[in-house]
Tab-separated table of C-alpha atoms and ligand atoms in Angstrom:
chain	number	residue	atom	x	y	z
A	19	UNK	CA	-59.734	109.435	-104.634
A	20	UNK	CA	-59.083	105.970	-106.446
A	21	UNK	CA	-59.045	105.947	-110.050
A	22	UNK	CA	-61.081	103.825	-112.467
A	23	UNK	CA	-58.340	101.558	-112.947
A	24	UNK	CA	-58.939	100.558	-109.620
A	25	UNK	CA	-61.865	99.006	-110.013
A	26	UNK	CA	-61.619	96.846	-113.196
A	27	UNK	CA	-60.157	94.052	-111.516
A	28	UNK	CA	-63.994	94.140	-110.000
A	29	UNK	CA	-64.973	93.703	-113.058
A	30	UNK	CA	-65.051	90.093	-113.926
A	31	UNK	CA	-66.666	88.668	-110.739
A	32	UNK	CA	-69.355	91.899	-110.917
A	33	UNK	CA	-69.923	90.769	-114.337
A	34	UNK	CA	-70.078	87.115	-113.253
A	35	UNK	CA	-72.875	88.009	-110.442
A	36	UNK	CA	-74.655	90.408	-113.341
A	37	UNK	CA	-75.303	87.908	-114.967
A	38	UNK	CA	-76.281	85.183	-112.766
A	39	UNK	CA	-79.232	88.297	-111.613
A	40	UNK	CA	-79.979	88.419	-114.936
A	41	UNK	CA	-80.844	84.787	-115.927
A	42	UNK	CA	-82.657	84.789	-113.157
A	43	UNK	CA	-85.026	87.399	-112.294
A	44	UNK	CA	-87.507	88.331	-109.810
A	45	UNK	CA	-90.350	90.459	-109.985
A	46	UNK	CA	-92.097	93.091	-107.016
A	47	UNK	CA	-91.914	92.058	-103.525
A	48	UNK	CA	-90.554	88.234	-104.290
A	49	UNK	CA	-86.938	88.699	-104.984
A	50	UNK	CA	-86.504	85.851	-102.690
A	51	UNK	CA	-83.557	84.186	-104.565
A	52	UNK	CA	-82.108	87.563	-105.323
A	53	UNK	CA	-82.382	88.817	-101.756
A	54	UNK	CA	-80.639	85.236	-100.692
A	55	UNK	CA	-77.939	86.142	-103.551
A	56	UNK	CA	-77.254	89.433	-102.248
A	57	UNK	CA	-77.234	88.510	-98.290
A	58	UNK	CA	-74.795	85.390	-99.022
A	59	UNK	CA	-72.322	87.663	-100.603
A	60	UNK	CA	-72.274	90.584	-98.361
A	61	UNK	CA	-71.937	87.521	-95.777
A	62	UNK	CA	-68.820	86.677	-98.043
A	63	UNK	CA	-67.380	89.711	-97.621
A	64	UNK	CA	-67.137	89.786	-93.509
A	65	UNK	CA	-69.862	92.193	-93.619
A	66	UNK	CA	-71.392	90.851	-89.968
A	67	UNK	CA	-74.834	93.369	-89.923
A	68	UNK	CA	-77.032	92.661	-92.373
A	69	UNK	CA	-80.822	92.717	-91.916
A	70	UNK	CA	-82.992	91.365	-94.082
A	71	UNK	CA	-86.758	90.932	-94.599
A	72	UNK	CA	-87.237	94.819	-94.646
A	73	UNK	CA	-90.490	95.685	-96.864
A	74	UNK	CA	-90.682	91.861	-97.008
A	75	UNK	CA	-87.344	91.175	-98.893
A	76	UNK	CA	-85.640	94.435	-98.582
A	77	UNK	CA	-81.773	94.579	-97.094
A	78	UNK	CA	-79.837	96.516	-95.101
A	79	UNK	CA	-76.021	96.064	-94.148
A	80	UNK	CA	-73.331	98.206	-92.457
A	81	UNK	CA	-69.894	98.629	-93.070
A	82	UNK	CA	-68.254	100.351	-90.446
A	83	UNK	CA	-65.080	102.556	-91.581
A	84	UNK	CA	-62.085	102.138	-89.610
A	85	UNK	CA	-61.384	105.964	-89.285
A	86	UNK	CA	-63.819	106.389	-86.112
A	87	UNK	CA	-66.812	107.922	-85.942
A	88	UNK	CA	-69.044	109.566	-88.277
A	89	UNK	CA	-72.369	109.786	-89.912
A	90	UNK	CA	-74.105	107.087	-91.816
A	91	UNK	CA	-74.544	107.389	-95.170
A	92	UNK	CA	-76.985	105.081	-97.751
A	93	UNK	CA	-76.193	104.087	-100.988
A	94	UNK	CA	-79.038	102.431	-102.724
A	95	UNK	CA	-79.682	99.496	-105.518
A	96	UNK	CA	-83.289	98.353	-106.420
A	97	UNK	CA	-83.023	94.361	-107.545
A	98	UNK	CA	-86.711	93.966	-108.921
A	99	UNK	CA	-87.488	93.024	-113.026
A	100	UNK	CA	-90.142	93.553	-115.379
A	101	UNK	CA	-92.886	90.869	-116.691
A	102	UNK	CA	-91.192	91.321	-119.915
A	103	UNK	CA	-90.467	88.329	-122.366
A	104	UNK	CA	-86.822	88.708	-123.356
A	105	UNK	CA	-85.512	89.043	-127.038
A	106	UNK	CA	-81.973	90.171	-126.365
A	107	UNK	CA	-80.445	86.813	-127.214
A	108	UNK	CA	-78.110	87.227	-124.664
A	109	UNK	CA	-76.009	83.548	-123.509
A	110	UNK	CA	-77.326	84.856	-120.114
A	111	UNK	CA	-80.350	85.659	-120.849
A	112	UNK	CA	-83.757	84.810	-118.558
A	113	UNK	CA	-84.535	81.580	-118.461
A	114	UNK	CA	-87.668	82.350	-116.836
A	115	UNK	CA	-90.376	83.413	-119.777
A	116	UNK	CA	-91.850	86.531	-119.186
A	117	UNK	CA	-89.410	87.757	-116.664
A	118	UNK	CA	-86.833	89.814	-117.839
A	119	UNK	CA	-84.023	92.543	-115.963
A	120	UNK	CA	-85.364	95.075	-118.704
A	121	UNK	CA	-84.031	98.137	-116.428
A	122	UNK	CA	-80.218	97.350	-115.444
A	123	UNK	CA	-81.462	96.830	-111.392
A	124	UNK	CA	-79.200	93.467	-112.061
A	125	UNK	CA	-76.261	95.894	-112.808
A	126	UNK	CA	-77.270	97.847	-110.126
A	127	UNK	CA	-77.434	95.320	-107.555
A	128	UNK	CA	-74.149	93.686	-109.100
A	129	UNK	CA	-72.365	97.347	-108.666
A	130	UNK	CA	-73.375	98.053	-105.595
A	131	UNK	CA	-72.053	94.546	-104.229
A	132	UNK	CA	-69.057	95.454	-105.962
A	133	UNK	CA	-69.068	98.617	-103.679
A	134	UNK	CA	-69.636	96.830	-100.622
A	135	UNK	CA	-66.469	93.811	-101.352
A	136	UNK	CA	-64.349	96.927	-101.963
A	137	UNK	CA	-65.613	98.979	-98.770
A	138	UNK	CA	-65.515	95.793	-96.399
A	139	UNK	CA	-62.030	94.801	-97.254
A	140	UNK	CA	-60.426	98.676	-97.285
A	141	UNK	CA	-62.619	100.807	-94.728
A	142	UNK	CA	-60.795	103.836	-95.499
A	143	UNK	CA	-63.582	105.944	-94.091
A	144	UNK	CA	-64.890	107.059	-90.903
A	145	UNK	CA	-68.465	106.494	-89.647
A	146	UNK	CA	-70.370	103.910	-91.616
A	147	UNK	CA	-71.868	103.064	-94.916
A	148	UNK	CA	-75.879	101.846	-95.217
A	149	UNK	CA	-76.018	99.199	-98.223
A	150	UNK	CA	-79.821	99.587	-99.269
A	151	UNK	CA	-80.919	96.783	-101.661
A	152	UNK	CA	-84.674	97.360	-101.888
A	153	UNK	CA	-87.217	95.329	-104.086
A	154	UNK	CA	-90.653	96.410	-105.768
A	155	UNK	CA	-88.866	99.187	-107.246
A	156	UNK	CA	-91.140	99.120	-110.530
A	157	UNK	CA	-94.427	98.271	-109.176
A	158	UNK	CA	-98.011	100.003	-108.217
A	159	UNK	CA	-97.860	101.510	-104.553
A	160	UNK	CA	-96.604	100.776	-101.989
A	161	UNK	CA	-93.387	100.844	-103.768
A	162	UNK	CA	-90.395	98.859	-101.936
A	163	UNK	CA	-88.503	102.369	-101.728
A	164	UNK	CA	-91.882	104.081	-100.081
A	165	UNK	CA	-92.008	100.441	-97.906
A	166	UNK	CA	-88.549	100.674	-96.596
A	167	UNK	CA	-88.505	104.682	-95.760
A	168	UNK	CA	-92.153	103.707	-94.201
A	169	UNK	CA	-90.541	100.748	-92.154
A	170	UNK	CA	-87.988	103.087	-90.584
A	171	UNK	CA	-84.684	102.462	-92.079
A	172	UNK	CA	-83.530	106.137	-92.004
A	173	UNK	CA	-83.808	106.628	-88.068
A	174	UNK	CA	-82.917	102.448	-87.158
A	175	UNK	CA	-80.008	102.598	-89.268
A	176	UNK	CA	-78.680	106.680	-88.316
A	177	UNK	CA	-78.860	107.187	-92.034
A	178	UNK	CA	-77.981	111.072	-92.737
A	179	UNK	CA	-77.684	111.150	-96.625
A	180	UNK	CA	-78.724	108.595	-99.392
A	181	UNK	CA	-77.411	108.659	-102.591
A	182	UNK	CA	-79.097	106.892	-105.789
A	183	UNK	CA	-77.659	105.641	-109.328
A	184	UNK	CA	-79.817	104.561	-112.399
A	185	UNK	CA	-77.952	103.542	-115.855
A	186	UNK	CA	-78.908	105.591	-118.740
A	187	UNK	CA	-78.531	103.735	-122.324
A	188	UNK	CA	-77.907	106.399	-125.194
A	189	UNK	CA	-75.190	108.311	-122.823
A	190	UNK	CA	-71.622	106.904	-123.501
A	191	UNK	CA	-70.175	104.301	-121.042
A	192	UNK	CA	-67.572	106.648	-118.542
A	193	UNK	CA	-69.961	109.251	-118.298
A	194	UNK	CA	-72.248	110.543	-115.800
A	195	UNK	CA	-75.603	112.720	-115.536
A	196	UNK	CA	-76.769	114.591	-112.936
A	197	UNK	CA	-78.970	117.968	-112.052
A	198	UNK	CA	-79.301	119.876	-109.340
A	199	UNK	CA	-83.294	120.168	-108.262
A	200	UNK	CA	-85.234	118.071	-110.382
A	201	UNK	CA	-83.957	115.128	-112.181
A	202	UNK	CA	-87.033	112.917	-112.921
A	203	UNK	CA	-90.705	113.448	-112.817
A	204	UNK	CA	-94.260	112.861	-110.395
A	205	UNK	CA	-96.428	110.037	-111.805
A	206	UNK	CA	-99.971	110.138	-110.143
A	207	UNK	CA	-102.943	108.483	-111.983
A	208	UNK	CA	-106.423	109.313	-112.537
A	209	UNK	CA	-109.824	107.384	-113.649
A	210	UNK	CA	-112.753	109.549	-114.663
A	211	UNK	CA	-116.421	107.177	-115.399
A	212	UNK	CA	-118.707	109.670	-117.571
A	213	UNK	CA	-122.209	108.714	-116.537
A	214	UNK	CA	-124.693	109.505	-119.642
A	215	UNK	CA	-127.788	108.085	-121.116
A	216	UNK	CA	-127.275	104.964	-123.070
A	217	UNK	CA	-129.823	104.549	-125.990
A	218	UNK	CA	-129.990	103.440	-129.496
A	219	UNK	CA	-126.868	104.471	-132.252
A	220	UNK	CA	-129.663	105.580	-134.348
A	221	UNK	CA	-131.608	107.557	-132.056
A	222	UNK	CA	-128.917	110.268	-130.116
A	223	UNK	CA	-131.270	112.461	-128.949
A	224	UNK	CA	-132.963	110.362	-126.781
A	225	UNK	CA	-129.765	108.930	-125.147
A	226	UNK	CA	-126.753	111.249	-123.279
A	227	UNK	CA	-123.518	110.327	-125.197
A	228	UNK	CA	-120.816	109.573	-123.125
A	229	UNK	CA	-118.403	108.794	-125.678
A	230	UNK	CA	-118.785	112.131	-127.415
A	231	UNK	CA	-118.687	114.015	-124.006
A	232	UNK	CA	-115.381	111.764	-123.078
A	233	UNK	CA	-113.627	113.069	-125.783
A	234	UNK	CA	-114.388	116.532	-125.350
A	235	UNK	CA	-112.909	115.867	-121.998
A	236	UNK	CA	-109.850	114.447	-123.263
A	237	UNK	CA	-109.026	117.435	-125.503
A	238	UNK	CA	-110.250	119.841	-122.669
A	239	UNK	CA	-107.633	117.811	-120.548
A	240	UNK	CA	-104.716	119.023	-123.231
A	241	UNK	CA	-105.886	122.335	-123.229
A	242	UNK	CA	-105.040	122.251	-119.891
A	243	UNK	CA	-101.381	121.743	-119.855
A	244	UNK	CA	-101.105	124.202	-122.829
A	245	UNK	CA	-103.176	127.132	-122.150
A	246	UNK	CA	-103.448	127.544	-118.111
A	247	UNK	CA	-99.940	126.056	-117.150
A	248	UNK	CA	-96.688	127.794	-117.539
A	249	UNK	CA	-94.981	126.725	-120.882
A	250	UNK	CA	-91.573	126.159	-119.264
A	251	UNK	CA	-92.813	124.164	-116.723
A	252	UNK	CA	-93.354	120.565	-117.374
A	253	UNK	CA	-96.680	118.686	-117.071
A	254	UNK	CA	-97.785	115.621	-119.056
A	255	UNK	CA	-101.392	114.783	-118.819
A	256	UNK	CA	-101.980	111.293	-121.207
A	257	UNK	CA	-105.579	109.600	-121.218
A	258	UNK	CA	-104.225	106.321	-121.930
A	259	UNK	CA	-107.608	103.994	-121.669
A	260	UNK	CA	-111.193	104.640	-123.018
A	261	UNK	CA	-113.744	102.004	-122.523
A	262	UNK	CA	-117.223	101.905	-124.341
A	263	UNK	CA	-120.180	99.820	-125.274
A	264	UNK	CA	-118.759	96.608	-127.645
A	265	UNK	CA	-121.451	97.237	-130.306
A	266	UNK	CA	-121.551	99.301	-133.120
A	267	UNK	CA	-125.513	100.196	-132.875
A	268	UNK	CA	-125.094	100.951	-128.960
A	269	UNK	CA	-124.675	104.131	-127.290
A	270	UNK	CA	-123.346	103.190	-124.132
A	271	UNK	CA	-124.277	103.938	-120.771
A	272	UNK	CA	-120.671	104.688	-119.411
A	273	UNK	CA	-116.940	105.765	-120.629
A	274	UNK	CA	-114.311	104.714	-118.371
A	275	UNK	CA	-111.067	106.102	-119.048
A	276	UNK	CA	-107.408	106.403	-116.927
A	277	UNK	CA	-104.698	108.429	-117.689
A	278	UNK	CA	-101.778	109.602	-115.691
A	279	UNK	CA	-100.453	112.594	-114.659
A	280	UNK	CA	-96.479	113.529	-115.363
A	281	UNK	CA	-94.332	116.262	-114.017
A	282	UNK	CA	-91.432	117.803	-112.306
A	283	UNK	CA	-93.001	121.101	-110.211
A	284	UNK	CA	-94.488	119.546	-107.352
A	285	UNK	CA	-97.272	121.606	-107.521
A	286	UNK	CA	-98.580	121.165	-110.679
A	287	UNK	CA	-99.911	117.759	-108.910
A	288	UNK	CA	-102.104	119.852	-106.460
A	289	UNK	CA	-103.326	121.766	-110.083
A	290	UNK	CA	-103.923	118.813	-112.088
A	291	UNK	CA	-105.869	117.006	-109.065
A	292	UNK	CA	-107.947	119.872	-109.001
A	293	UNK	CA	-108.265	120.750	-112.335
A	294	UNK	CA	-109.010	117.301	-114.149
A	295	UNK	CA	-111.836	117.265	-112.159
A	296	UNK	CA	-112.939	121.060	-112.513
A	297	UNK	CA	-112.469	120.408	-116.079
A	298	UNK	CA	-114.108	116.773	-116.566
A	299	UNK	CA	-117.054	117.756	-114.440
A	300	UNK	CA	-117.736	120.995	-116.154
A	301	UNK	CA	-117.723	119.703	-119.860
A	302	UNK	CA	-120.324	116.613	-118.541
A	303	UNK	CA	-122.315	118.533	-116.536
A	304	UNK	CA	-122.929	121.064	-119.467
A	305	UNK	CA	-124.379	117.762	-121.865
A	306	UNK	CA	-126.262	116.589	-118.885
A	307	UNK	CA	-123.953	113.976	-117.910
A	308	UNK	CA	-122.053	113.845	-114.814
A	309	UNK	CA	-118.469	112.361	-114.020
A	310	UNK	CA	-116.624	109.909	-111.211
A	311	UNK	CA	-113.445	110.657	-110.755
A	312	UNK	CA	-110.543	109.627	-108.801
A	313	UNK	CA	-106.436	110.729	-108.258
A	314	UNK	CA	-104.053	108.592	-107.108
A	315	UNK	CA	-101.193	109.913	-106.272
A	316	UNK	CA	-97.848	107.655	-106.979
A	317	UNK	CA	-94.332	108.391	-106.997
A	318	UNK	CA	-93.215	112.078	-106.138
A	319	UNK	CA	-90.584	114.242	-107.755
A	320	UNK	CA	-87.226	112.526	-107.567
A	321	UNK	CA	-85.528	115.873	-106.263
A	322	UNK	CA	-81.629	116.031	-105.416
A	323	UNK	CA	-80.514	118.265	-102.629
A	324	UNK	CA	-77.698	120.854	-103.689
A	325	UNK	CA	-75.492	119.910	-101.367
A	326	UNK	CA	-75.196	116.335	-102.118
A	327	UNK	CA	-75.401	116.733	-105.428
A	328	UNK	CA	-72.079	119.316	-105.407
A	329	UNK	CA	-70.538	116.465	-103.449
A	330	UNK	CA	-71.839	113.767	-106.131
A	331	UNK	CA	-70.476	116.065	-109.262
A	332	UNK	CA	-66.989	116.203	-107.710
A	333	UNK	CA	-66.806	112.372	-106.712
A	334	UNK	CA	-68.135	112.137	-110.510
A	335	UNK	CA	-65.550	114.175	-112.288
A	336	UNK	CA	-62.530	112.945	-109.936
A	337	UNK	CA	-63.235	109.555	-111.556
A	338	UNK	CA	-63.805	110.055	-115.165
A	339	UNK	CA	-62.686	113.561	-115.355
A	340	UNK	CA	-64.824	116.702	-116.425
A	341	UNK	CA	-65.607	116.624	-119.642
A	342	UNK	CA	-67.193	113.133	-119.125
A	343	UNK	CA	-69.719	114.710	-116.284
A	344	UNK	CA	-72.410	116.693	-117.491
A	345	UNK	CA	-74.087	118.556	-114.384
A	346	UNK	CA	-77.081	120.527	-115.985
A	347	UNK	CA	-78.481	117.441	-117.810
A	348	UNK	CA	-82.326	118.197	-118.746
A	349	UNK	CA	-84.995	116.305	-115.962
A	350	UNK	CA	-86.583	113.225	-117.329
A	351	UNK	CA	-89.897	112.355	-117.073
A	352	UNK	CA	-90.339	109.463	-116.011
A	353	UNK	CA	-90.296	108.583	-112.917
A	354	UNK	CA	-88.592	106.873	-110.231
A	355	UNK	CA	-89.326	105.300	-106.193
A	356	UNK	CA	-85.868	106.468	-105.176
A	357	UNK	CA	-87.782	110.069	-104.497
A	358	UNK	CA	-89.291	108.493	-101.570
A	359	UNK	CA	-85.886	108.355	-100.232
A	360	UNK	CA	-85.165	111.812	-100.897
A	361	UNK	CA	-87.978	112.944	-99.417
A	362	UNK	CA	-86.594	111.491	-96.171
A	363	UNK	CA	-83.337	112.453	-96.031
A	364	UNK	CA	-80.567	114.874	-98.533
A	365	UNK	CA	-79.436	113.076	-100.972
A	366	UNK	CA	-78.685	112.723	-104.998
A	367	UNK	CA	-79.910	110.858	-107.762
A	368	UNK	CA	-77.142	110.633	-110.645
A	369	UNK	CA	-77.026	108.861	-113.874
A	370	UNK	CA	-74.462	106.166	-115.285
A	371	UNK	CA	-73.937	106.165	-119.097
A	372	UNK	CA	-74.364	102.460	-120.229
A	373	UNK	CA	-74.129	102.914	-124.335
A	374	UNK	CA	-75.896	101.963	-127.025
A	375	UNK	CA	-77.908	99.408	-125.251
A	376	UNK	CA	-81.390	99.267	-126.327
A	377	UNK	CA	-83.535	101.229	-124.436
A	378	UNK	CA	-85.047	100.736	-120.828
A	379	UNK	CA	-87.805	98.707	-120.710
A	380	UNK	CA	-87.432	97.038	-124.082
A	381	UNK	CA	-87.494	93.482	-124.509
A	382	UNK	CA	-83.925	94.011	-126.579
A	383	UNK	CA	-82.464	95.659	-123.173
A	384	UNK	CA	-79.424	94.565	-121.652
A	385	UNK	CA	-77.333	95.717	-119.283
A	386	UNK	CA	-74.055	96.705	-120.327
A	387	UNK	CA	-71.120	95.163	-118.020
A	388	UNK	CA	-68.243	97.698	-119.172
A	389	UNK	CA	-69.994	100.317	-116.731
A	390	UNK	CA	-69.434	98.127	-114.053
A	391	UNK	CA	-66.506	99.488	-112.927
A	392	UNK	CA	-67.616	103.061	-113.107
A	393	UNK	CA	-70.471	102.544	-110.869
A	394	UNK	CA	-68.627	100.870	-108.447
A	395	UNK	CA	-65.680	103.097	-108.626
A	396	UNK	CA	-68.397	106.130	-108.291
A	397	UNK	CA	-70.035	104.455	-104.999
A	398	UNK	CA	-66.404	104.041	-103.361
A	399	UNK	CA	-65.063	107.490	-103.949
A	400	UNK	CA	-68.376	109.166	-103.000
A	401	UNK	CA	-68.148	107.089	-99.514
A	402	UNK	CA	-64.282	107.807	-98.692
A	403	UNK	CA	-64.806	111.707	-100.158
A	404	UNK	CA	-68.037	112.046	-97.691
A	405	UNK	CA	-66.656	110.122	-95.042
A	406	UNK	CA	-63.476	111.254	-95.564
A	407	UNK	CA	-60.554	110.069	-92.310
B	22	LIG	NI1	-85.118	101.198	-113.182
């Protein structure tokens, strides 16, 4: 087990390729230039198997430790940004307008690159380490994380575990998250079209008003979460678009609305699916209206396995010490494409403070370079504690 101070000589050149990521980001699928980025320096580091064009611009290398064999094990970085126009007035900030690394997956790239100079110059470990860099991390399915798992990277690559790492802003830099079960949330969307009787504004009883039946739905939808699900376990159900006729005199036709589903029991999706509906159709049908609806379902549960994430806590409070781990941290919400790697194979998800950084997703967001060395120093002790010689 290495300590921290370790790893701050990393710190400088991590910072250096941090920010280069972060003037110039990529969105979904075409990371091109960051995929190049990230291939030249792995190159650099007399890494010899990379392979690249994976869910179009997705990476994989191998490190091979030189304590024999062993299992494989995959650390993972996501490199994609947000269409977000910048205001952190940053010297390195975008220079592309309305492109912006408003989630830290430029610090994550940067510290898992880090990770791999350190691991490719030491290989204190037995078996080998999979570097996962995968793009299309924030967008609409198919996600690059569901891409990548779909394209076979667990079984061509031996992978046994995979382990994930998202900054958190608001928890102190040299500190870590983490939960057993859990950790972040199911986001599945719905649409609903309420089909009524459009007619004159003056004249309601001759029409079927969708907009008044819509928003019976929408309350019967929260009624849902709070009287027939369990109070302590999570569920979010937010209409979060309602479309209606453009005219004040006109009772429309039609209501479109979409809202998304949140939560952290996997099975509340299978209750929401069905119950939306049950719900939606029941409250039209008894005005004489009658509903469309459709579920999509997105990104599952991000769920850490017990085992790894034991093994993740201890690699976690070697480094940093105790105190600075907390390992019952409340699940968040929102969610996060990492889960499709869980799904595949055991594996945890843990969190790396990152200060008082504006929050994620804001146009103010930046990542902060002091955790570098934590998240580096966090990948290298997790691969020479799991694949210890
Ligand atoms: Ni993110």
């Amino acid at each position: 087990m290495r300590s921290i101070e370790t790893f701050r000589d990393l710190q400088t050149e991590a910072a250096a390729w941090r920010r280069y990521l972060h003037e110039n980001p990529e969105l979904d699928y075409r990371v091109h230039n960051t995929a190049r980025f990230v291939t030249e320096k792995l190159a650099s580091f007399g890494i010899n198997h990379i392979e690249t064009g994976i869910a179009e611009t997705g990476i994989v290398a191998l490190i091979l430790g030189e304590g024999g064999d062993g299992p494989t094990i995959g650390l993972r970085a996501d490199m994609d940004a947000l269409p977000i126009l910048e205001a952190s007035n940053k010297p390195w900030s975008s220079k592309i307008p309305g492109k912006m690394h408003a989630c830290g997956h430029d610090g994550h790239t940067a510290m898992l690159l880090g990770a791999a100079k350190y691991l490719a110059s030491t290989r204190n470990f037995k078996g080998s380490v999979a570097l996962i860099f995968q793009p299309a991390e924030e967008v609409e399915l198919p996600s690059g994380g569901l891409r990548m798992v779909q394209e076979g990277i667990m079984d061509r690559f031996g992978i046994s575990q995979v382990f994930g790492m998202h900054n958190s802003p608001g928890m102190e830099v040299g500190k870590f998250g983490i939960c057993d079960g859990p950790i972040l949330g199911s986001q599945d969307d719905f649409d609903i079209v309420v089909k009524g009787k459009g007619g004159h504004a003056a004249k309601p009883h001759e029409a079927i008003d969708p907009v008044v039946i819509a928003a019976q739905i929408i309350i019967g939808l929260q009624t849902l979460v709070s009287r027939n699900t369990n109070p302590i376990e999570a569920l979010v159900i937010s209409v979060t678009k309602f479309n209606a006729a453009q005219a004040y005199n006109i009772i429309p036709d039609r209501v479109e609305m979409a809202g998304t589903v949140r939560t952290l029991v996997p099975v509340l999706r299978d209750f929401a699916e069905r119950q939306i509906l049950a719900a939606a159709q029941g409250i039209a049908r008894g005005f004489g209206a009658d509903v469309e609806f459709k579920y999509r379902r997105s990104v599952p549960v991000t769920f850490n396995h017990t085992e790894e994430t034991n093994l993740a806590i201890k690699v976690a409070r070697d480094l940093v010490g105790p105190v600075c781990v907390d390992n019952k941290i409340k699940p968040r919400i929102g969610a996060e494409d990492f889960s499709y790697m869980l799904e595949a194979r055991p594996g945890a998800f843990i969190l790396l403070g990152n200060g008082s950084t504006s929050g994620l997703h804001h146009p103010a967001y930046d990542f902060n370079d002091e955790a570098l060395p934590y998240g580096i120093g966090y990948w290298v002790n997790l691969v020479e504690t799991a694949l210890a010689v």
